């Protein structure tokens, strides 16, 4: 059975051209770029090329790219750097729907004397910019907000946010791990000071990422040691990873326009077909301001992990915001922040596409999903609620 | 992905006994339902049992589950396990039995087996007309975990029944502590308290092995009154009181008159609105099982 991989917001297949680009650096060219001899030194050229390729994808200058090990490191480094550069300021603004790589750092910083404002989102996962405006003070060191949400694909109005942030003199960091390669970005015309990206979300391997740091932004490194990355990130370079990231960035730049059109068309067909064939389901998130590859659909009265396991039987890979799919006992903090009803929340499934997704794969999901939902709803005590159990619970919840 | 056993997957992909049992007014049988969990928590189970009134036997069981793979498999397993059991026998089915039937569950999914055991209890209490919330005291006492609405008594009960030693285990079994985590320290305190009380109980019941000797001698010839009283006292001390004490209550043997055992319920048990159920299920059923099926327990 072939795999139908619709979990590309979790990770992506490494592009064969990326594998090809990496291979020599795993075998023949194994030197250390910091070495004085030619054997190692020649790797510096490959790193420079990759830096140019990544910078080109972001519309940035090569000198503004710092290679990291992953998105989490990029987010951590940006947040710490912004705070260390402005020790007099003790306030941070972020949102309730960030990735844990940002949220958990902020929570830790609260224990270290920082004040953090977590901006709320509405039913469609969008921010209230007036709330942001009201939260910004002269004490705000950093505003860290994601470009696009990993679960719903909702895109925030980053440039509008950045404009307001810059007016108040704070540093603006954007976690763009889900946005890079999926929508066009141009740092030259942007208000963003720092931007995080990750390789394995754009068909590069895991274990490589990059942080864009606008020239002139004061930066204090998270990793301290040698002088790699112009002193902004110590540690021997992951040359195969960097080369792979560079190649993946080049390919994304090449494919982005056609990928946006193609993935949007396939995503919309999947979404509209499922909504038409399956009663009692709804799309979660902002359906106009959204990544072209992502749809998050809540199937009422059933639970996400059970849906995923039945999809798995057909070789279909997707993702869920249900608590049972994670180590946590709480369902997705993103969907909860959006105020989704519990009947939808637990049964929400994310399908995320990529440029390898085919028409036939989408057709297969459209074919099997109604049967899966029907099967689980037949088990559910809430589906028809003859005994009024769900109704009674909803009344109790409404009074909480 | 969770590491599920073949049995869990088998019952998930092909669940047995799903659905509802309608009460069609069939003579000689009664249908009862037990509901536990909630849409907010993400796990809910409605268990239907059909009981043959004369024999007190479960002749059919079906389920409706809102939940994950292991919740569906646990529910299905439960229905298979209880068919043919008398209600007293079914009350002895523990969450561990359900997990064992499935060949084990991931530790973090043990709460699914607890939900099964609780639904079974709820159905049987409903059948017997005993309000469950009042009966088992789970919903009484201080609320420990506000995220999942778990009371101190429920934490105590699961700690005792499953011999849990860490707050993480408690979270895996009944979700308490799995939300904001602010109650984890309180759960640690409860575990510590249960351990200390267990240690005291063990001291008090040293030498209780005599119970078995007395019981064995009883097999050879009828128990004398002295032996019967001693045996009742031992069973109360060894098996009944530790559970009641853990829930904030206690029991004292007052008198034995033939087969009538008179006791005084104390502490939380004395003021509990479901003391009748405590008498009949926690005390009388245990004494009948251990000593003599004709014993009747009364409170004074």
XYZ file of C-alpha atoms in Angstrom:
700
model
C 0.000 0.000 0.000
C 1.450 3.346 -0.991
C 1.501 6.142 1.526
C -0.656 9.215 1.001
C 1.234 11.811 2.944
C -0.920 14.780 3.936
C 1.008 15.783 7.049
C 3.442 18.190 5.436
C 3.074 20.813 8.169
C 4.678 18.242 10.470
C 7.519 17.429 8.137
C 8.185 16.910 4.433
C 9.830 14.388 2.192
C 13.404 15.322 1.363
C 13.497 16.308 -2.293
C 15.608 13.869 -4.368
C 17.569 16.815 -5.766
C 18.332 17.858 -2.194
C 19.555 14.348 -1.375
C 21.770 14.465 -4.431
C 23.205 17.820 -3.396
C 23.930 16.587 0.119
C 25.549 13.245 -0.677
C 29.056 14.496 -1.555
C 29.187 16.299 1.785
C 28.396 13.093 3.644
C 31.028 11.115 1.754
C 33.778 12.891 -0.126
C 33.813 16.408 1.316
C 33.822 15.749 5.022
C 36.257 18.474 6.099
C 35.639 21.220 8.620
C 34.979 24.585 6.939
C 36.946 26.336 9.700
C 40.127 24.390 8.895
C 43.067 26.173 7.324
C 43.781 23.472 4.775
C 42.203 23.405 1.360
C 40.380 20.134 2.018
C 38.290 21.718 4.765
C 38.307 25.232 3.449
C 36.664 24.234 0.189
C 33.466 23.530 2.120
C 33.183 27.227 2.898
C 32.207 27.802 -0.712
C 29.325 25.334 -0.423
C 28.130 27.067 2.739
C 28.314 30.457 1.002
C 26.262 29.150 -1.914
C 23.624 27.792 0.469
C 23.513 31.121 2.284
C 22.877 32.881 -1.002
C 20.126 30.418 -1.881
C 18.361 30.855 1.480
C 18.767 34.644 1.330
C 17.254 34.659 -2.165
C 14.168 32.770 -0.978
C 13.638 35.301 1.814
C 14.562 38.390 -0.194
C 17.392 39.018 2.268
C 21.117 39.679 2.139
C 23.482 36.712 2.693
C 24.987 38.433 5.699
C 21.567 38.389 7.364
C 21.278 34.572 7.393
C 22.382 32.560 10.449
C 22.224 28.792 10.097
C 20.692 27.002 13.069
C 19.822 23.413 13.906
C 16.039 23.793 13.719
C 13.084 26.125 14.079
C 13.073 25.761 17.837
C 16.657 26.952 18.059
C 15.857 29.879 15.770
C 12.918 30.937 17.950
C 14.874 30.540 21.180
C 17.889 32.417 19.807
C 15.790 35.302 18.486
C 13.855 35.751 21.723
C 16.943 35.577 23.939
C 18.914 37.854 21.623
C 16.196 40.503 21.639
C 16.000 40.506 25.434
C 19.752 40.500 26.015
C 20.114 43.430 23.650
C 17.596 45.502 25.664
C 18.099 44.549 29.313
C 16.171 47.596 30.503
C 12.924 46.409 28.926
C 10.980 43.587 30.612
C 7.824 43.108 28.563
C 7.128 40.632 25.747
C 4.083 40.309 23.514
C 3.149 37.082 21.807
C -0.063 35.190 21.018
C -1.962 32.324 22.607
C -1.576 30.224 19.460
C 2.206 30.171 19.037
C 4.252 27.029 18.649
C 5.615 25.652 21.945
C 9.093 26.767 20.794
C 7.903 30.311 21.509
C 5.198 29.780 24.134
C 7.322 27.709 26.485
C 10.242 30.123 26.296
C 7.869 32.942 27.188
C 6.473 30.958 30.103
C 9.984 30.338 31.371
C 10.828 34.030 31.009
C 7.822 34.878 33.176
C 9.519 32.985 35.994
C 12.567 35.170 35.439
C 10.765 38.449 35.996
C 9.487 39.217 32.496
C 5.882 40.146 31.863
C 4.295 38.453 28.881
C 1.097 39.459 27.092
C -0.533 36.565 25.241
C -2.812 38.065 22.588
C -6.103 36.272 22.085
C -7.585 35.120 18.785
C -11.148 35.055 17.542
C -13.220 32.100 16.285
C -11.316 32.214 12.979
C -7.928 32.318 14.663
C -7.321 35.987 13.886
C -5.813 38.600 16.171
C -7.421 41.816 17.316
C -4.911 44.493 16.331
C -6.458 46.926 18.802
C -5.521 44.476 21.565
C -1.964 44.485 20.226
C -1.932 48.278 20.076
C -3.173 48.539 23.649
C -0.552 46.064 24.861
C 2.464 47.841 23.368
C 4.309 50.015 25.869
C 7.697 51.648 26.133
C 8.725 48.673 28.246
C 8.002 46.186 25.427
C 11.294 44.633 24.348
C 9.988 42.091 21.906
C 6.929 41.159 19.922
C 7.140 37.562 18.723
C 4.295 36.385 16.505
C 4.041 33.540 14.023
C 3.531 34.265 10.333
C 1.124 31.381 9.745
C -0.385 28.967 12.194
C 0.844 25.412 11.912
C -2.531 23.861 12.790
C -5.029 25.959 10.864
C -2.794 27.683 8.310
C -4.246 31.068 9.344
C -1.933 33.871 8.215
C -1.544 36.882 10.478
C -1.292 40.415 9.009
C 2.420 40.482 9.752
C 3.332 43.730 8.003
C 0.477 45.620 9.671
C 1.570 44.194 13.016
C 5.204 45.043 12.285
C 4.332 48.632 11.447
C 2.729 49.106 14.853
C 5.554 47.322 16.636
C 8.224 49.445 15.007
C 6.348 52.636 15.890
C 6.778 51.643 19.532
C 10.460 50.751 19.199
C 10.252 47.043 20.013
C 12.062 44.241 18.210
C 9.792 42.209 15.941
C 10.462 38.481 15.617
C 8.389 36.256 13.368
C 8.267 32.472 13.541
C 7.794 31.754 9.832
C 8.501 28.041 9.973
C 5.171 27.257 8.304
C 5.155 30.209 5.913
C 8.569 30.006 4.277
C 8.338 28.367 0.868
C 4.541 28.408 0.941
C 3.915 32.109 0.429
C 6.240 34.752 -1.105
C 8.331 36.668 1.438
C 10.564 39.671 0.945
C 12.610 40.885 3.858
C 13.811 43.925 1.920
C 10.372 45.513 2.095
C 9.372 43.968 5.416
C 9.114 45.314 8.958
C 10.402 42.030 10.389
C 13.622 42.220 12.421
C 14.174 38.489 12.861
C 12.540 35.519 11.155
C 12.795 31.808 11.867
C 12.646 29.057 9.266
C 13.196 25.323 9.361
C 14.598 22.996 6.705
C 12.445 19.926 7.132
C 9.264 21.887 6.374
C 10.546 22.697 2.863
C 11.886 19.330 1.693
C 15.324 19.664 3.298
C 16.445 17.227 6.017
C 15.675 17.545 9.705
C 18.326 19.178 11.881
C 18.872 22.331 9.886
C 17.216 25.732 9.990
C 18.010 29.380 9.582
C 17.384 32.631 11.365
C 17.144 35.864 9.417
C 18.558 38.778 11.426
C 18.070 42.189 9.820
C 21.299 44.084 9.472
C 21.618 46.543 12.325
C 19.525 44.539 14.806
C 21.586 43.971 17.928
C 22.107 40.267 18.397
C 23.454 38.298 21.348
C 24.095 34.625 20.533
C 22.317 31.754 22.233
C 25.142 29.310 21.555
C 28.526 30.609 22.600
C 31.824 29.024 21.566
C 33.716 29.403 18.321
C 33.364 32.137 15.740
C 31.158 30.308 13.275
C 28.306 32.248 11.670
C 30.173 35.497 12.370
C 29.950 34.845 16.071
C 26.153 34.628 16.064
C 25.916 30.863 16.403
C 28.846 28.838 17.641
C 29.330 25.216 16.673
C 30.828 23.415 13.711
C 28.596 23.919 10.713
C 26.255 21.110 9.682
C 27.540 21.331 6.138
C 25.394 18.572 4.582
C 22.325 20.097 6.241
C 23.256 23.604 5.140
C 23.845 22.472 1.564
C 20.515 20.653 1.644
C 18.713 23.690 3.024
C 20.259 25.836 0.313
C 19.151 23.471 -2.438
C 15.661 23.150 -0.926
C 15.379 26.951 -0.756
C 16.380 27.208 -4.406
C 13.731 24.649 -5.365
C 11.036 26.374 -3.297
C 11.810 29.681 -5.025
C 11.579 27.936 -8.358
C 8.280 26.189 -7.620
C 6.486 28.607 -5.317
C 4.153 30.282 -7.819
C 2.935 27.059 -9.418
C 2.817 25.277 -6.038
C 0.547 27.939 -4.575
C -1.937 27.575 -7.433
C -1.805 23.788 -7.502
C -1.983 23.192 -3.757
C -4.774 25.724 -3.341
C -6.814 23.951 -6.008
C -6.234 20.490 -4.512
C -6.792 21.705 -0.948
C -10.042 23.408 -1.885
C -11.287 20.336 -3.722
C -10.514 18.148 -0.733
C -12.147 20.569 1.655
C -15.261 21.263 -0.389
C -15.790 17.597 -1.204
C -15.533 16.553 2.436
C -17.881 19.316 3.546
C -20.355 18.303 0.864
C -20.212 14.582 1.594
C -20.037 14.636 5.379
C -22.655 16.349 7.524
C -21.764 18.186 10.722
C -18.260 19.321 9.925
C -16.652 22.716 9.552
C -13.380 24.335 8.551
C -11.327 25.740 11.402
C -9.357 28.931 10.881
C -9.459 31.902 8.528
C -10.474 30.570 5.115
C -9.371 33.683 3.235
C -6.077 34.468 4.964
C -4.670 30.973 4.956
C -1.705 28.938 3.728
C -2.485 27.353 0.363
C -1.577 23.864 1.528
C -3.523 23.594 4.793
C -7.039 22.705 5.775
C -8.212 21.909 9.288
C -11.656 20.355 9.499
C -13.611 19.594 12.643
C -15.741 16.450 12.421
C -18.323 16.742 15.171
C -19.091 14.069 17.782
C -15.989 11.925 17.162
C -12.418 11.943 18.342
C -9.318 12.719 16.310
C -6.997 9.881 17.210
C -9.594 7.320 16.221
C -10.010 9.078 12.859
C -6.237 9.096 12.326
C -5.903 5.399 13.083
C -8.616 4.514 10.579
C -6.994 6.799 7.991
C -3.725 5.066 8.754
C -5.313 1.771 7.749
C -5.645 3.228 4.251
C -2.066 4.522 4.314
C -3.245 8.110 4.749
C -1.162 10.323 7.035
C -2.779 13.374 8.592
C -2.698 15.099 11.961
C -5.110 15.968 14.740
C -5.494 18.531 17.462
C -6.909 15.903 19.766
C -5.314 15.359 23.176
C -5.023 11.650 22.553
C -2.490 12.151 19.808
C -0.016 13.848 22.094
C 1.524 13.226 25.466
C -0.713 15.942 26.835
C -4.238 15.374 28.082
C -5.404 18.724 26.791
C -6.546 19.178 23.201
C -4.845 21.666 20.863
C -4.158 24.999 22.547
C -4.695 26.681 19.180
C -8.205 25.327 18.646
C -9.069 25.990 22.280
C -7.885 29.595 22.012
C -10.208 29.967 19.017
C -13.110 28.991 21.255
C -14.225 26.014 19.185
C -17.026 23.975 20.745
C -15.902 20.700 22.293
C -18.030 18.766 19.819
C -15.731 20.021 17.043
C -12.493 20.484 18.951
C -11.687 16.860 19.682
C -12.446 15.666 16.178
C -10.390 18.168 14.199
C -8.084 16.842 11.508
C -5.379 18.759 9.672
C -4.597 17.836 6.087
C -1.466 19.578 4.811
C -0.334 19.199 1.215
C 2.914 19.726 -0.659
C 4.072 19.902 -4.251
C 4.190 16.103 -4.400
C 0.517 15.694 -3.512
C -1.432 14.250 -6.419
C -4.985 14.476 -7.625
C -5.422 10.726 -7.132
C -4.306 10.971 -3.494
C -6.866 13.673 -2.795
C -9.529 11.540 -4.487
C -8.671 8.620 -2.221
C -9.110 10.739 0.925
C -12.418 12.053 -0.387
C -13.467 8.449 -0.989
C -12.605 6.956 2.404
C -13.211 9.820 4.807
C -17.043 9.716 4.785
C -16.989 6.016 5.652
C -14.538 6.608 8.508
C -16.608 9.408 9.993
C -19.816 7.435 9.677
C -18.245 4.410 11.332
C -17.039 6.376 14.356
C -20.253 8.345 14.640
C -22.147 5.060 14.797
C -20.152 4.366 17.978
C -20.583 7.819 19.445
C -23.093 8.458 22.221
C -23.233 12.109 21.149
C -24.185 11.686 17.503
C -27.937 11.595 17.866
C -28.033 12.365 21.583
C -31.368 10.638 22.075
C -30.831 10.605 25.820
C -29.929 14.303 25.906
C -26.552 13.547 27.494
C -24.625 15.930 25.266
C -27.270 18.591 25.636
C -27.037 18.341 29.430
C -23.241 18.605 29.285
C -23.356 21.615 27.004
C -25.698 23.353 29.413
C -23.314 22.633 32.282
C -20.338 23.912 30.275
C -22.225 27.054 29.331
C -22.708 27.858 33.017
C -19.032 27.473 33.877
C 1.912 6.810 17.397
C 0.939 4.878 20.485
C 2.192 1.342 20.863
C -1.073 -0.593 20.978
C -1.364 -4.336 21.407
C -2.879 -6.502 18.690
C -5.942 -7.012 20.898
C -6.494 -3.263 21.249
C -6.255 -2.817 17.497
C -8.479 -5.820 16.850
C -11.243 -4.431 19.063
C -10.788 -0.949 17.652
C -11.017 -1.997 14.025
C -13.764 -4.528 14.723
C -15.505 -3.522 17.959
C -17.808 -6.042 19.563
C -21.151 -5.129 21.094
C -21.396 -1.547 19.920
C -24.759 0.145 20.167
C -27.723 0.479 22.482
C -29.872 -2.031 24.337
C -33.472 -0.949 24.113
C -35.708 -1.671 27.072
C -38.590 -3.447 25.364
C -40.315 -4.418 28.571
C -39.197 -8.014 28.142
C -40.412 -9.985 31.177
C -37.773 -11.067 33.674
C -35.066 -8.688 32.450
C -34.177 -5.095 33.128
C -31.928 -2.717 31.169
C -29.665 -0.252 32.915
C -27.219 2.342 31.629
C -24.049 3.844 33.052
C -22.589 7.088 31.732
C -19.133 8.439 32.520
C -16.803 11.026 31.028
C -17.723 14.135 29.075
C -17.350 15.854 25.753
C -15.157 18.459 27.439
C -12.660 15.869 28.646
C -12.603 14.109 25.297
C -13.622 10.707 26.646
C -17.140 9.489 27.280
C -18.711 6.075 27.581
C -22.310 4.987 27.844
C -22.604 1.343 28.852
C -25.868 -0.571 28.542
C -26.414 -3.798 30.472
C -29.316 -6.212 30.277
C -29.843 -8.039 33.575
C -31.837 -11.191 34.222
C -33.644 -10.154 37.369
C -33.978 -13.556 38.993
C -30.362 -14.614 38.624
C -28.930 -11.085 38.921
C -26.896 -11.954 35.846
C -25.772 -9.693 32.979
C -27.103 -11.351 29.851
C -26.081 -8.670 27.365
C -23.894 -5.571 27.296
C -23.384 -2.893 24.664
C -21.529 0.385 24.497
C -21.357 3.803 22.882
C -18.005 5.542 23.115
C -16.708 8.983 22.285
C -12.986 8.621 22.480
C -9.741 7.388 21.117
C -8.572 3.963 20.005
C -7.982 2.663 23.506
C -11.294 4.043 24.783
C -13.163 2.167 22.073
C -11.149 -1.014 22.632
C -11.573 -0.804 26.441
C -15.332 -0.369 26.078
C -15.596 -3.285 23.716
C -13.441 -5.465 25.985
C -15.592 -4.574 28.972
C -18.785 -5.697 27.244
C -17.178 -9.008 26.367
C -15.904 -9.496 29.914
C -19.121 -8.835 31.822
C -21.559 -10.920 29.820
C -22.612 -13.874 31.948
C -21.399 -12.404 35.239
C -23.689 -11.722 38.167
C -23.794 -8.105 39.245
C -21.713 -8.883 42.337
C -19.134 -10.589 40.167
C -19.175 -7.701 37.703
C -18.532 -5.236 40.521
C -15.240 -6.973 41.094
C -14.051 -6.232 37.535
C -11.289 -3.673 37.931
C -9.707 -1.342 35.424
C -6.627 -3.530 35.627
C -8.719 -6.505 34.505
C -9.819 -4.528 31.459
C -6.255 -3.524 30.649
C -5.105 -7.123 31.115
C -7.831 -8.380 28.773
C -6.408 -6.034 26.147
C -2.873 -7.302 26.697
C -2.050 -3.986 28.336
C -2.541 -0.324 27.482
C 0.062 2.424 27.133
C 0.498 3.898 30.627
C -0.796 7.264 29.417
C -4.001 5.568 28.246
C -4.883 3.757 31.463
C -7.637 6.298 32.081
C -9.603 4.551 29.311
C -9.730 1.355 31.368
C -10.737 3.360 34.454
C -13.569 4.879 32.451
C -14.767 1.370 31.591
C -14.734 0.221 35.190
C -16.558 3.370 36.299
C -19.237 2.992 33.622
C -19.826 -0.565 34.755
C -20.209 0.551 38.361
C -22.530 3.338 37.267
C -24.726 0.937 35.302
C -24.955 -1.515 38.200
C -25.736 1.219 40.723
C -28.362 2.593 38.371
C -29.846 -0.873 38.123
C -29.911 -1.141 41.901
C -31.326 2.340 42.253
C -28.311 3.700 44.055
C -27.261 7.216 43.003
C -23.658 6.652 41.938
C -22.385 10.103 42.675
C -23.568 9.700 46.246
C -22.489 6.115 46.489
C -18.831 6.075 45.780
C -18.088 9.517 47.137
C -16.030 10.286 44.048
C -17.805 13.545 43.520
C -17.595 14.477 47.159
C -14.666 15.885 49.018
C -12.382 18.686 47.936
C -11.789 19.188 44.234
C -8.134 18.483 43.542
C -7.919 18.890 39.761
C -10.095 21.723 38.512
C -9.105 21.162 34.871
C -10.684 17.709 34.802
C -12.984 18.019 37.842
C -11.382 15.246 39.898
C -12.022 15.061 43.639
C -9.615 14.064 46.377
C -11.625 10.909 47.077
C -11.314 9.757 43.511
C -7.549 10.290 43.584
C -7.343 8.297 46.826
C -9.413 5.495 45.393
C -7.345 5.076 42.234
C -4.104 5.266 44.203
C -5.258 2.492 46.541
C -6.842 0.253 43.925
C -3.924 0.400 41.522
C -1.129 0.814 44.047
C 0.044 4.000 42.315
C 3.162 5.704 43.584
C 3.603 8.837 41.459
C 1.483 11.807 40.413
C 2.285 11.005 36.789
C 0.639 7.606 37.195
C -2.436 9.254 38.710
C -2.606 11.522 35.646
C -2.410 8.511 33.363
C -5.205 6.749 35.201
C -7.748 9.511 35.840
C -6.314 12.568 34.048
C -5.993 14.570 37.290
C -2.941 16.790 36.949
C -2.911 16.519 33.171
C -4.146 20.055 32.532
C -2.440 23.083 34.051
C -0.484 20.847 36.425
C -1.020 23.082 39.433
C -2.498 20.194 41.457
C 0.445 17.822 41.001
C 1.916 18.760 44.374
C -1.445 18.088 46.050
C -1.615 14.685 44.330
C 1.862 13.911 45.651
C 0.597 14.761 49.154
C -2.394 12.439 48.763
C -0.146 9.579 47.608
C 2.107 10.157 50.598
C -0.884 10.172 52.944
C -2.272 6.943 51.474
C 1.121 5.293 51.888
C 1.331 6.351 55.521
C -2.172 5.082 56.271
C -1.408 1.812 54.522
C 1.665 1.417 56.693
C -0.460 1.879 59.836
C -3.087 -0.567 58.568
C -0.429 -3.149 57.802
C 0.882 -2.846 61.346
C -2.600 -3.271 62.786
C -3.287 -6.343 60.732
C -0.073 -8.195 61.438
C -0.912 -11.749 62.223
C -4.152 -11.534 60.315
C -3.119 -14.723 58.592
C -5.002 -16.261 61.484
C -8.096 -15.334 59.465
C -7.313 -18.052 56.995
C -6.672 -20.577 59.713
C -10.000 -19.830 61.363
C -11.764 -20.008 58.033
C -10.111 -23.331 57.267
C -11.146 -24.762 60.589
C -14.656 -23.600 59.807
C -14.686 -25.858 56.798
C -14.382 -28.859 59.036
C -17.119 -27.987 61.492
C -19.559 -25.055 61.969
C -18.031 -21.820 63.219
C -18.555 -21.123 66.859
C -19.894 -17.668 67.748
C -16.465 -16.680 69.022
C -14.823 -17.802 65.784
C -17.472 -16.056 63.687
C -17.044 -12.763 65.556
C -13.265 -13.022 65.359
C -13.444 -13.749 61.656
C -15.840 -10.860 60.967
C -13.545 -8.535 62.919
C -10.529 -9.713 60.945
C -12.206 -9.261 57.546
C -13.373 -5.810 58.566
C -9.885 -4.858 59.746
C -8.040 -6.436 56.870
C -10.207 -5.733 53.862
C -12.960 -3.234 54.565
C -11.610 -0.574 56.894
C -8.527 0.386 54.807
C -10.774 1.315 51.885
C -13.226 3.257 54.048
C -10.439 5.006 55.946
C -8.902 6.112 52.645
C -12.207 7.763 51.783
C -12.383 9.501 55.167
C -14.720 7.016 56.834
C -14.564 3.902 59.024
C -16.622 1.074 60.457
C -16.809 -0.537 63.929
C -18.245 -3.954 64.721
C -21.045 -3.450 67.265
C -22.634 -6.882 67.711
C -23.302 -10.209 66.037
C -26.689 -11.809 66.537
C -26.951 -15.079 64.626
C -26.430 -14.042 60.984
C -27.165 -10.365 61.704
C -23.968 -8.309 61.844
C -24.494 -4.921 63.459
C -21.955 -2.209 62.678
C -21.448 1.485 63.365
C -20.455 3.583 60.342
C -18.059 6.343 61.284
C -16.499 9.472 59.814
C -17.531 10.289 56.246
C -19.372 6.966 56.014
C -21.592 7.887 58.937
C -22.803 11.070 57.311
C -22.804 9.808 53.740
C -26.155 9.789 51.978
C -25.218 6.510 50.341
C -24.389 4.636 53.509
C -26.841 1.883 52.565
C -24.820 1.100 49.494
C -21.639 1.106 51.552
C -23.227 -1.370 53.937
C -24.477 -3.677 51.230
C -21.665 -3.563 48.706
C -18.530 -2.624 50.577
C -19.273 -4.575 53.786
C -22.048 -7.158 53.457
C -20.957 -8.516 50.081
C -17.387 -8.861 51.369
C -18.428 -10.660 54.589
C -20.736 -12.988 52.662
C -17.963 -13.803 50.244
C -15.372 -14.441 52.928
C -17.416 -16.022 55.741
C -21.004 -17.005 55.161
C -23.436 -16.144 52.306
C -26.299 -15.791 54.781
C -24.818 -12.882 56.746
C -26.830 -9.649 56.808
C -25.191 -6.379 57.747
C -27.140 -3.642 59.473
C -26.125 -0.232 60.738
C -26.994 0.777 64.276
